[in-house]
Amino acid sequence: MDLWTLSDLSTPWCIHVVATLRIARHVDGGITEIGQLAAAAGADPDALHRVLSHLVSRGVFEEPTPGRFALNDLARQFLDSPTLLSLDLDSFGGRMAYAWSTLLSAVRTGKPAYHEVFGRPYWENLDAHPNLAAAFDELMGPAGHGVPDPQILPDPADWPSIHTVVDVGGGTGTLLAEILRAQPHVRGTLVDLPRTVARSAPIFQKAGVSDRATVIGQSFFDPLPAGCDLYVLKNVLGDWPDTECTAILKRCAGGARPHGRVITFASSRPDPELLMLILVGGKARTPDDFRPIAESAGLRIHATAPHSSGRLLIEFRPL
Ligand SMILES: C[S@@+](CC[C@H](N)C(=O)[O-])C[C@H]1O[C@@H](n2cnc3c(N)ncnc32)[C@H](O)[C@@H]1O
């Protein structure tokens, strides 16, 4: 291995381009000859041929006869919808690839430079483009990240004592719907931005839990519904630098006081998580990283436990 090999961007970009052009779907549908593939994908035949030949040389796709392509195990992964969604350069997930060109600025300043490529900071860019915000919500939901495991208490024996759950920054409600389905005695409140909670109704309906779900479109930097038993933060705190992370935890502590609890997910070991740095200035945190932040938000770590996702559950209680 040398630095030239390590820094070669051709394979990742070819993968994104082929995903965006849905080449694997065309091949799977019987279009295998390069001219027909290029026509079906709206691409230049020679350029597409070169891209596919490069991928064949890296073990993605096969070229059994010159100019004809076939799927192999790696190329078949393009047929998986969530994978495709996160690679497609025209979709929200794939667009993130362009943000890597801002890494140098982020390293120089310690702050995200997403605006250098997209014109506005990450969250403001979503505010300004409803179609992108919808794609982001879709990526976070079942079609992108799948259906999460609702077992989110370090001690599952505690569920009978939990009657009200607030999913803070809960997106379109995928996790809350699963919690309500698994715990029929629980009522839930989904808190997220208005445009996002507006997309939650079909998810609660599909889970058959609409009668126990309330939605509130508001910022989690504003006071949260008070007096509930459990405040959940999944994939939220990692989106924010320490100051904002503390502010969100403070809002959860304010709602949970005096007897409620706050649950979030942490990394079990230090994780550089560069994408969070370049997109939003956030970071993955371990329980040790969370301890001082939680304390300044009025919380202490009560318990930690592994979650089926591979991350750690952390349960905070008010100080
Ligand atoms: C990475 S997503 C996680 C969504 C969901 N918890 C999950 O795990 O799929 C972060 C969520 O935070 C929401 N969000 C961002 N800024 C917010 C704010 N100021 N107030 C409330 N929600 C916000 C976004 O709309 C998004 O749904």
mmCIF file of C-alpha atoms and ligand atoms in Angstrom:
data_model
loop_
_atom_site.group_PDB
_atom_site.id
_atom_site.type_symbol
_atom_site.label_atom_id
_atom_site.label_comp_id
_atom_site.label_asym_id
_atom_site.label_seq_id
_atom_site.Cartn_x
_atom_site.Cartn_y
_atom_site.Cartn_z
ATOM 1 C CA MET A 1 0.000 0.000 0.000
ATOM 2 C CA ASP A 2 1.239 3.524 -0.753
ATOM 3 C CA LEU A 3 -0.128 7.048 -0.485
ATOM 4 C CA TRP A 4 -1.102 7.140 -4.170
ATOM 5 C CA THR A 5 -3.313 4.089 -3.697
ATOM 6 C CA LEU A 6 -4.748 5.360 -0.438
ATOM 7 C CA SER A 7 -5.587 8.773 -1.876
ATOM 8 C CA ASP A 8 -7.047 7.503 -5.167
ATOM 9 C CA LEU A 9 -10.583 8.883 -5.407
ATOM 10 C CA SER A 10 -11.497 7.155 -8.675
ATOM 11 C CA THR A 11 -13.174 4.098 -7.165
ATOM 12 C CA PRO A 12 -15.449 5.945 -4.679
ATOM 13 C CA TRP A 13 -16.547 8.419 -7.354
ATOM 14 C CA CYS A 14 -17.165 5.650 -9.921
ATOM 15 C CA ILE A 15 -19.327 3.861 -7.327
ATOM 16 C CA HIS A 16 -21.370 7.010 -6.715
ATOM 17 C CA VAL A 17 -21.784 7.671 -10.437
ATOM 18 C CA VAL A 18 -22.865 4.109 -11.228
ATOM 19 C CA ALA A 19 -25.344 4.194 -8.332
ATOM 20 C CA THR A 20 -26.758 7.527 -9.510
ATOM 21 C CA LEU A 21 -27.209 6.171 -13.043
ATOM 22 C CA ARG A 22 -28.908 2.975 -11.717
ATOM 23 C CA ILE A 23 -26.588 0.822 -13.839
ATOM 24 C CA ALA A 24 -27.019 -2.284 -11.670
ATOM 25 C CA ARG A 25 -30.803 -2.080 -12.000
ATOM 26 C CA HIS A 26 -30.497 -1.883 -15.780
ATOM 27 C CA VAL A 27 -28.122 -4.861 -15.869
ATOM 28 C CA ASP A 28 -30.438 -6.773 -13.533
ATOM 29 C CA GLY A 29 -33.292 -5.968 -15.921
ATOM 30 C CA GLY A 30 -31.432 -7.519 -18.858
ATOM 31 C CA ILE A 31 -29.705 -4.481 -20.400
ATOM 32 C CA THR A 32 -26.059 -5.537 -20.424
ATOM 33 C CA GLU A 33 -24.462 -4.121 -23.599
ATOM 34 C CA ILE A 34 -22.613 -0.828 -23.042
ATOM 35 C CA GLY A 35 -24.381 1.145 -25.817
ATOM 36 C CA GLN A 36 -27.806 0.080 -24.559
ATOM 37 C CA LEU A 37 -26.775 0.653 -20.943
ATOM 38 C CA ALA A 38 -25.585 4.171 -21.757
ATOM 39 C CA ALA A 39 -28.829 4.911 -23.637
ATOM 40 C CA ALA A 40 -30.955 3.580 -20.771
ATOM 41 C CA ALA A 41 -28.974 5.598 -18.220
ATOM 42 C CA GLY A 42 -28.739 8.796 -20.274
ATOM 43 C CA ALA A 43 -24.926 8.601 -20.357
ATOM 44 C CA ASP A 44 -22.082 8.808 -22.837
ATOM 45 C CA PRO A 45 -21.181 5.239 -23.927
ATOM 46 C CA ASP A 46 -17.400 5.693 -23.948
ATOM 47 C CA ALA A 47 -17.276 7.495 -20.591
ATOM 48 C CA LEU A 48 -19.608 4.961 -18.975
ATOM 49 C CA HIS A 49 -17.554 2.098 -20.419
ATOM 50 C CA ARG A 50 -14.414 3.532 -18.818
ATOM 51 C CA VAL A 51 -16.130 3.927 -15.460
ATOM 52 C CA LEU A 52 -17.468 0.359 -15.533
ATOM 53 C CA SER A 53 -14.102 -1.020 -16.660
ATOM 54 C CA HIS A 54 -12.475 0.703 -13.712
ATOM 55 C CA LEU A 55 -15.002 -0.851 -11.340
ATOM 56 C CA VAL A 56 -14.509 -4.297 -12.931
ATOM 57 C CA SER A 57 -10.775 -3.905 -12.233
ATOM 58 C CA ARG A 58 -11.703 -3.312 -8.576
ATOM 59 C CA GLY A 59 -14.006 -6.357 -8.393
ATOM 60 C CA VAL A 60 -17.323 -4.504 -8.784
ATOM 61 C CA PHE A 61 -19.291 -5.885 -11.810
ATOM 62 C CA GLU A 62 -17.942 -8.385 -14.335
ATOM 63 C CA GLU A 63 -17.323 -7.964 -18.047
ATOM 64 C CA PRO A 64 -17.757 -11.530 -19.356
ATOM 65 C CA THR A 65 -17.377 -10.428 -22.997
ATOM 66 C CA PRO A 66 -15.999 -7.041 -24.138
ATOM 67 C CA GLY A 67 -18.647 -4.349 -23.763
ATOM 68 C CA ARG A 68 -21.137 -6.536 -21.864
ATOM 69 C CA PHE A 69 -21.505 -6.277 -18.102
ATOM 70 C CA ALA A 70 -22.856 -8.598 -15.440
ATOM 71 C CA LEU A 71 -23.600 -8.305 -11.753
ATOM 72 C CA ASN A 72 -21.428 -9.998 -9.169
ATOM 73 C CA ASP A 73 -21.957 -10.008 -5.377
ATOM 74 C CA LEU A 74 -20.529 -6.513 -4.898
ATOM 75 C CA ALA A 75 -22.485 -5.014 -7.803
ATOM 76 C CA ARG A 76 -25.687 -6.643 -6.503
ATOM 77 C CA GLN A 77 -25.410 -4.375 -3.433
ATOM 78 C CA PHE A 78 -26.494 -1.487 -5.707
ATOM 79 C CA LEU A 79 -29.907 -3.209 -5.899
ATOM 80 C CA ASP A 80 -30.479 -2.623 -2.178
ATOM 81 C CA SER A 81 -32.649 0.515 -1.911
ATOM 82 C CA PRO A 82 -31.119 2.012 1.295
ATOM 83 C CA THR A 83 -27.615 1.493 -0.137
ATOM 84 C CA LEU A 84 -28.643 3.137 -3.394
ATOM 85 C CA LEU A 85 -30.257 6.031 -1.507
ATOM 86 C CA SER A 86 -27.059 6.750 0.370
ATOM 87 C CA LEU A 87 -24.829 6.563 -2.751
ATOM 88 C CA ASP A 88 -26.991 8.413 -5.300
ATOM 89 C CA LEU A 89 -25.333 11.787 -5.961
ATOM 90 C CA ASP A 90 -28.739 13.261 -6.845
ATOM 91 C CA SER A 91 -30.275 12.158 -3.545
ATOM 92 C CA PHE A 92 -29.613 13.628 -0.133
ATOM 93 C CA GLY A 93 -27.362 10.795 1.059
ATOM 94 C CA GLY A 94 -25.111 10.786 -2.007
ATOM 95 C CA ARG A 95 -24.838 14.578 -2.103
ATOM 96 C CA MET A 96 -22.879 14.307 1.131
ATOM 97 C CA ALA A 97 -19.935 13.096 -0.964
ATOM 98 C CA TYR A 98 -19.400 16.671 -2.184
ATOM 99 C CA ALA A 99 -19.000 17.883 1.398
ATOM 100 C CA TRP A 100 -15.683 16.037 1.732
ATOM 101 C CA SER A 101 -14.026 18.821 -0.251
ATOM 102 C CA THR A 102 -14.588 21.048 2.823
ATOM 103 C CA LEU A 103 -12.518 18.881 5.164
ATOM 104 C CA LEU A 104 -9.454 21.128 4.914
ATOM 105 C CA SER A 105 -11.453 24.194 5.980
ATOM 106 C CA ALA A 106 -13.016 22.216 8.837
ATOM 107 C CA VAL A 107 -9.613 21.110 10.037
ATOM 108 C CA ARG A 108 -8.191 24.624 9.776
ATOM 109 C CA THR A 109 -11.061 26.214 11.688
ATOM 110 C CA GLY A 110 -12.582 23.380 13.724
ATOM 111 C CA LYS A 111 -15.955 24.363 12.257
ATOM 112 C CA PRO A 112 -18.032 22.859 9.451
ATOM 113 C CA ALA A 113 -17.599 24.509 6.054
ATOM 114 C CA TYR A 114 -20.631 22.911 4.407
ATOM 115 C CA HIS A 115 -21.695 26.362 3.158
ATOM 116 C CA GLU A 116 -18.589 26.473 0.945
ATOM 117 C CA VAL A 117 -20.135 23.823 -1.302
ATOM 118 C CA PHE A 118 -23.863 24.179 -0.675
ATOM 119 C CA GLY A 119 -24.183 27.915 -0.048
ATOM 120 C CA ARG A 120 -25.627 27.635 3.470
ATOM 121 C CA PRO A 121 -24.850 25.667 6.635
ATOM 122 C CA TYR A 122 -26.354 22.171 6.752
ATOM 123 C CA TRP A 123 -29.572 22.774 8.699
ATOM 124 C CA GLU A 124 -30.212 26.141 6.995
ATOM 125 C CA ASN A 125 -29.726 24.473 3.633
ATOM 126 C CA LEU A 126 -32.451 21.962 4.519
ATOM 127 C CA ASP A 127 -34.702 24.820 5.680
ATOM 128 C CA ALA A 128 -34.210 26.526 2.316
ATOM 129 C CA HIS A 129 -34.887 23.423 0.179
ATOM 130 C CA PRO A 130 -38.073 21.527 1.096
ATOM 131 C CA ASN A 131 -37.318 18.748 -1.405
ATOM 132 C CA LEU A 132 -33.927 18.115 0.221
ATOM 133 C CA ALA A 133 -35.491 18.195 3.680
ATOM 134 C CA ALA A 134 -37.994 15.578 2.539
ATOM 135 C CA ALA A 135 -35.154 13.429 1.160
ATOM 136 C CA PHE A 136 -33.245 13.803 4.436
ATOM 137 C CA ASP A 137 -36.301 12.717 6.441
ATOM 138 C CA GLU A 138 -36.734 9.751 4.117
ATOM 139 C CA LEU A 139 -33.083 8.769 4.571
ATOM 140 C CA MET A 140 -33.500 8.892 8.374
ATOM 141 C CA GLY A 141 -36.713 6.847 8.178
ATOM 142 C CA PRO A 142 -37.422 3.175 7.426
ATOM 143 C CA ALA A 143 -36.512 3.493 3.709
ATOM 144 C CA GLY A 144 -32.977 4.659 4.563
ATOM 145 C CA HIS A 145 -31.827 3.682 8.020
ATOM 146 C CA GLY A 146 -34.353 0.858 8.455
ATOM 147 C CA VAL A 147 -36.562 0.113 11.446
ATOM 148 C CA PRO A 148 -34.770 0.575 14.790
ATOM 149 C CA ASP A 149 -34.846 -1.831 17.728
ATOM 150 C CA PRO A 150 -37.221 -0.273 20.308
ATOM 151 C CA GLN A 151 -35.438 -1.918 23.251
ATOM 152 C CA ILE A 152 -33.737 1.274 24.383
ATOM 153 C CA LEU A 153 -33.707 0.917 28.173
ATOM 154 C CA PRO A 154 -30.480 -0.337 29.757
ATOM 155 C CA ASP A 155 -32.742 -2.438 31.998
ATOM 156 C CA PRO A 156 -35.771 -3.674 30.005
ATOM 157 C CA ALA A 157 -37.464 -4.600 33.313
ATOM 158 C CA ASP A 158 -38.024 -0.828 33.785
ATOM 159 C CA TRP A 159 -40.613 -0.587 30.980
ATOM 160 C CA PRO A 160 -43.668 -1.093 33.244
ATOM 161 C CA SER A 161 -42.714 2.079 35.141
ATOM 162 C CA ILE A 162 -42.534 4.134 31.895
ATOM 163 C CA HIS A 163 -45.889 5.529 30.784
ATOM 164 C CA THR A 164 -44.906 8.571 28.717
ATOM 165 C CA VAL A 165 -42.057 8.869 26.204
ATOM 166 C CA VAL A 166 -40.866 11.949 24.304
ATOM 167 C CA ASP A 167 -38.724 11.250 21.240
ATOM 168 C CA VAL A 168 -36.688 14.449 20.956
ATOM 169 C CA GLY A 169 -35.552 15.105 17.382
ATOM 170 C CA GLY A 170 -37.367 11.878 16.600
ATOM 171 C CA GLY A 171 -37.589 12.536 12.858
ATOM 172 C CA THR A 172 -40.740 11.142 11.270
ATOM 173 C CA GLY A 173 -41.440 8.888 14.263
ATOM 174 C CA THR A 174 -39.952 5.540 13.222
ATOM 175 C CA LEU A 175 -38.447 4.754 16.632
ATOM 176 C CA LEU A 176 -41.402 6.116 18.602
ATOM 177 C CA ALA A 177 -43.834 4.025 16.530
ATOM 178 C CA GLU A 178 -41.803 0.900 17.310
ATOM 179 C CA ILE A 179 -41.663 1.776 21.033
ATOM 180 C CA LEU A 180 -45.442 2.283 21.145
ATOM 181 C CA ARG A 181 -46.005 -0.952 19.264
ATOM 182 C CA ALA A 182 -43.753 -2.891 21.648
ATOM 183 C CA GLN A 183 -45.131 -1.229 24.813
ATOM 184 C CA PRO A 184 -48.938 -0.993 24.567
ATOM 185 C CA HIS A 185 -49.232 0.820 27.924
ATOM 186 C CA VAL A 186 -47.022 3.741 26.746
ATOM 187 C CA ARG A 187 -48.125 7.055 25.196
ATOM 188 C CA GLY A 188 -45.603 8.969 23.093
ATOM 189 C CA THR A 189 -44.827 12.488 21.930
ATOM 190 C CA LEU A 190 -42.754 13.138 18.843
ATOM 191 C CA VAL A 191 -40.802 16.413 18.918
ATOM 192 C CA ASP A 192 -39.042 17.579 15.762
ATOM 193 C CA LEU A 193 -39.163 20.486 13.333
ATOM 194 C CA PRO A 194 -42.678 21.197 11.973
ATOM 195 C CA ARG A 195 -41.879 20.051 8.419
ATOM 196 C CA THR A 196 -40.568 16.716 9.741
ATOM 197 C CA VAL A 197 -43.312 15.813 12.235
ATOM 198 C CA ALA A 198 -45.779 16.632 9.424
ATOM 199 C CA ARG A 199 -44.565 13.450 7.713
ATOM 200 C CA SER A 200 -45.131 11.139 10.703
ATOM 201 C CA ALA A 201 -48.842 10.268 10.357
ATOM 202 C CA PRO A 202 -48.420 7.332 7.919
ATOM 203 C CA ILE A 203 -45.675 5.849 10.108
ATOM 204 C CA PHE A 204 -47.843 5.885 13.243
ATOM 205 C CA GLN A 205 -50.815 4.615 11.246
ATOM 206 C CA LYS A 206 -48.831 1.730 9.766
ATOM 207 C CA ALA A 207 -47.702 0.711 13.259
ATOM 208 C CA GLY A 208 -51.304 0.955 14.505
ATOM 209 C CA VAL A 209 -50.357 3.390 17.286
ATOM 210 C CA SER A 210 -51.812 6.735 16.096
ATOM 211 C CA ASP A 211 -54.194 6.885 19.056
ATOM 212 C CA ARG A 212 -51.247 6.938 21.501
ATOM 213 C CA ALA A 213 -48.965 9.317 19.541
ATOM 214 C CA THR A 214 -48.905 13.106 19.795
ATOM 215 C CA VAL A 215 -46.739 15.265 17.549
ATOM 216 C CA ILE A 216 -45.228 18.648 18.363
ATOM 217 C CA GLY A 217 -43.445 20.680 15.701
ATOM 218 C CA GLN A 218 -40.942 22.811 17.593
ATOM 219 C CA SER A 219 -37.227 23.278 18.138
ATOM 220 C CA PHE A 220 -35.570 21.137 20.791
ATOM 221 C CA PHE A 221 -33.712 24.283 21.858
ATOM 222 C CA ASP A 222 -37.084 25.478 23.248
ATOM 223 C CA PRO A 223 -38.709 24.011 26.376
ATOM 224 C CA LEU A 224 -39.865 20.429 25.881
ATOM 225 C CA PRO A 225 -43.113 18.868 27.138
ATOM 226 C CA ALA A 226 -42.650 18.536 30.899
ATOM 227 C CA GLY A 227 -43.208 15.733 33.369
ATOM 228 C CA CYS A 228 -42.797 12.721 31.071
ATOM 229 C CA ASP A 229 -41.085 9.511 32.171
ATOM 230 C CA LEU A 230 -38.568 9.131 29.356
ATOM 231 C CA TYR A 231 -36.850 11.529 26.915
ATOM 232 C CA VAL A 232 -35.119 9.803 24.009
ATOM 233 C CA LEU A 233 -32.354 11.315 21.868
ATOM 234 C CA LYS A 234 -31.365 9.015 19.018
ATOM 235 C CA ASN A 235 -28.887 10.255 16.412
ATOM 236 C CA VAL A 236 -29.381 13.806 17.633
ATOM 237 C CA LEU A 237 -26.561 14.847 19.959
ATOM 238 C CA GLY A 238 -23.884 13.694 17.488
ATOM 239 C CA ASP A 239 -25.161 16.387 15.098
ATOM 240 C CA TRP A 240 -24.068 19.194 17.418
ATOM 241 C CA PRO A 241 -20.957 20.707 18.978
ATOM 242 C CA ASP A 242 -20.646 20.558 22.782
ATOM 243 C CA THR A 243 -22.416 23.893 23.454
ATOM 244 C CA GLU A 244 -25.579 22.927 21.554
ATOM 245 C CA CYS A 245 -25.383 19.334 22.841
ATOM 246 C CA THR A 246 -25.436 20.713 26.399
ATOM 247 C CA ALA A 247 -28.371 22.986 25.543
ATOM 248 C CA ILE A 248 -30.434 20.061 24.181
ATOM 249 C CA LEU A 249 -29.634 17.918 27.218
ATOM 250 C CA LYS A 250 -30.626 20.862 29.456
ATOM 251 C CA ARG A 251 -34.033 20.963 27.758
ATOM 252 C CA CYS A 252 -34.418 17.211 28.336
ATOM 253 C CA ALA A 253 -33.346 17.599 31.981
ATOM 254 C CA GLY A 254 -35.861 20.429 32.357
ATOM 255 C CA GLY A 255 -38.638 18.160 31.082
ATOM 256 C CA ALA A 256 -37.536 15.083 33.015
ATOM 257 C CA ARG A 257 -37.036 16.717 36.413
ATOM 258 C CA PRO A 258 -37.511 15.384 39.076
ATOM 259 C CA HIS A 259 -38.200 11.685 38.359
ATOM 260 C CA GLY A 260 -37.881 11.179 34.596
ATOM 261 C CA ARG A 261 -34.938 9.832 32.634
ATOM 262 C CA VAL A 262 -33.099 10.697 29.447
ATOM 263 C CA ILE A 263 -31.744 8.065 27.063
ATOM 264 C CA THR A 264 -29.200 8.573 24.340
ATOM 265 C CA PHE A 265 -26.780 6.499 22.310
ATOM 266 C CA ALA A 266 -23.008 6.688 22.624
ATOM 267 C CA SER A 267 -19.955 5.179 20.979
ATOM 268 C CA SER A 268 -18.382 2.387 22.955
ATOM 269 C CA ARG A 269 -14.912 3.606 21.942
ATOM 270 C CA PRO A 270 -13.448 6.852 20.580
ATOM 271 C CA ASP A 271 -14.624 7.259 16.993
ATOM 272 C CA PRO A 272 -13.241 10.035 14.734
ATOM 273 C CA GLU A 273 -16.601 10.330 12.819
ATOM 274 C CA LEU A 274 -15.292 12.854 10.285
ATOM 275 C CA LEU A 275 -18.568 13.169 8.394
ATOM 276 C CA MET A 276 -20.240 14.755 11.429
ATOM 277 C CA LEU A 277 -17.360 17.237 11.634
ATOM 278 C CA ILE A 278 -17.677 18.381 8.036
ATOM 279 C CA LEU A 279 -21.462 18.430 7.848
ATOM 280 C CA VAL A 280 -22.494 19.953 11.143
ATOM 281 C CA GLY A 281 -19.516 20.300 13.483
ATOM 282 C CA GLY A 282 -20.831 17.382 15.562
ATOM 283 C CA LYS A 283 -19.059 14.336 16.918
ATOM 284 C CA ALA A 284 -19.512 10.807 18.217
ATOM 285 C CA ARG A 285 -19.177 10.742 22.015
ATOM 286 C CA THR A 286 -18.292 8.015 24.490
ATOM 287 C CA PRO A 287 -19.813 7.878 28.001
ATOM 288 C CA ASP A 288 -16.656 9.607 29.268
ATOM 289 C CA ASP A 289 -17.208 12.434 26.757
ATOM 290 C CA PHE A 290 -20.839 12.729 27.870
ATOM 291 C CA ARG A 291 -20.150 12.856 31.637
ATOM 292 C CA PRO A 292 -19.068 16.533 31.928
ATOM 293 C CA ILE A 293 -21.581 17.686 29.302
ATOM 294 C CA ALA A 294 -24.398 15.919 31.124
ATOM 295 C CA GLU A 295 -23.350 17.392 34.447
ATOM 296 C CA SER A 296 -23.420 20.919 33.125
ATOM 297 C CA ALA A 297 -26.914 20.127 31.782
ATOM 298 C CA GLY A 298 -28.096 18.946 35.212
ATOM 299 C CA LEU A 299 -27.898 15.204 34.521
ATOM 300 C CA ARG A 300 -25.784 12.279 35.695
ATOM 301 C CA ILE A 301 -25.118 8.952 34.027
ATOM 302 C CA HIS A 302 -27.272 6.353 35.787
ATOM 303 C CA ALA A 303 -26.585 3.291 33.605
ATOM 304 C CA THR A 304 -25.073 2.176 30.316
ATOM 305 C CA ALA A 305 -25.773 -1.001 28.337
ATOM 306 C CA PRO A 306 -25.126 -2.342 24.852
ATOM 307 C CA HIS A 307 -27.842 -1.772 22.228
ATOM 308 C CA SER A 308 -28.460 -4.182 19.357
ATOM 309 C CA SER A 309 -27.238 -1.467 16.931
ATOM 310 C CA GLY A 310 -23.706 -1.943 18.303
ATOM 311 C CA ARG A 311 -23.780 1.371 20.134
ATOM 312 C CA LEU A 312 -24.109 1.977 23.859
ATOM 313 C CA LEU A 313 -27.306 3.101 25.531
ATOM 314 C CA ILE A 314 -26.775 5.761 28.181
ATOM 315 C CA GLU A 315 -29.451 6.510 30.739
ATOM 316 C CA PHE A 316 -29.204 9.892 32.458
ATOM 317 C CA ARG A 317 -31.161 10.895 35.544
ATOM 318 C CA PRO A 318 -31.613 14.478 36.820
ATOM 319 C CA LEU A 319 -29.014 15.570 39.385
HETATM 320 C C1 LIG B 1 -29.992 12.658 12.345
HETATM 321 S S1 LIG B 1 -31.690 13.010 12.468
HETATM 322 C C2 LIG B 1 -32.229 11.766 13.622
HETATM 323 C C3 LIG B 1 -33.682 11.480 13.543
HETATM 324 C C4 LIG B 1 -34.155 10.330 14.433
HETATM 325 N N1 LIG B 1 -33.943 10.592 15.833
HETATM 326 C C5 LIG B 1 -33.453 9.069 14.027
HETATM 327 O O1 LIG B 1 -32.683 8.509 14.778
HETATM 328 O O2 LIG B 1 -33.715 8.621 12.899
HETATM 329 C C6 LIG B 1 -31.699 14.491 13.448
HETATM 330 C C7 LIG B 1 -33.094 15.072 13.651
HETATM 331 O O3 LIG B 1 -32.969 16.302 14.367
HETATM 332 C C8 LIG B 1 -33.954 17.176 13.851
HETATM 333 N N2 LIG B 1 -33.609 18.551 14.191
HETATM 334 C C9 LIG B 1 -32.571 19.306 13.738
HETATM 335 N N3 LIG B 1 -32.590 20.508 14.311
HETATM 336 C C10 LIG B 1 -33.651 20.515 15.147
HETATM 337 C C11 LIG B 1 -34.184 21.479 16.051
HETATM 338 N N4 LIG B 1 -33.616 22.676 16.202
HETATM 339 N N5 LIG B 1 -35.276 21.137 16.769
HETATM 340 C C12 LIG B 1 -35.872 19.928 16.628
HETATM 341 N N6 LIG B 1 -35.403 18.967 15.802
HETATM 342 C C13 LIG B 1 -34.313 19.270 15.071
HETATM 343 C C14 LIG B 1 -33.941 16.912 12.375
HETATM 344 O O4 LIG B 1 -35.116 17.377 11.749
HETATM 345 C C15 LIG B 1 -33.806 15.386 12.375
HETATM 346 O O5 LIG B 1 -35.064 14.751 12.360
#
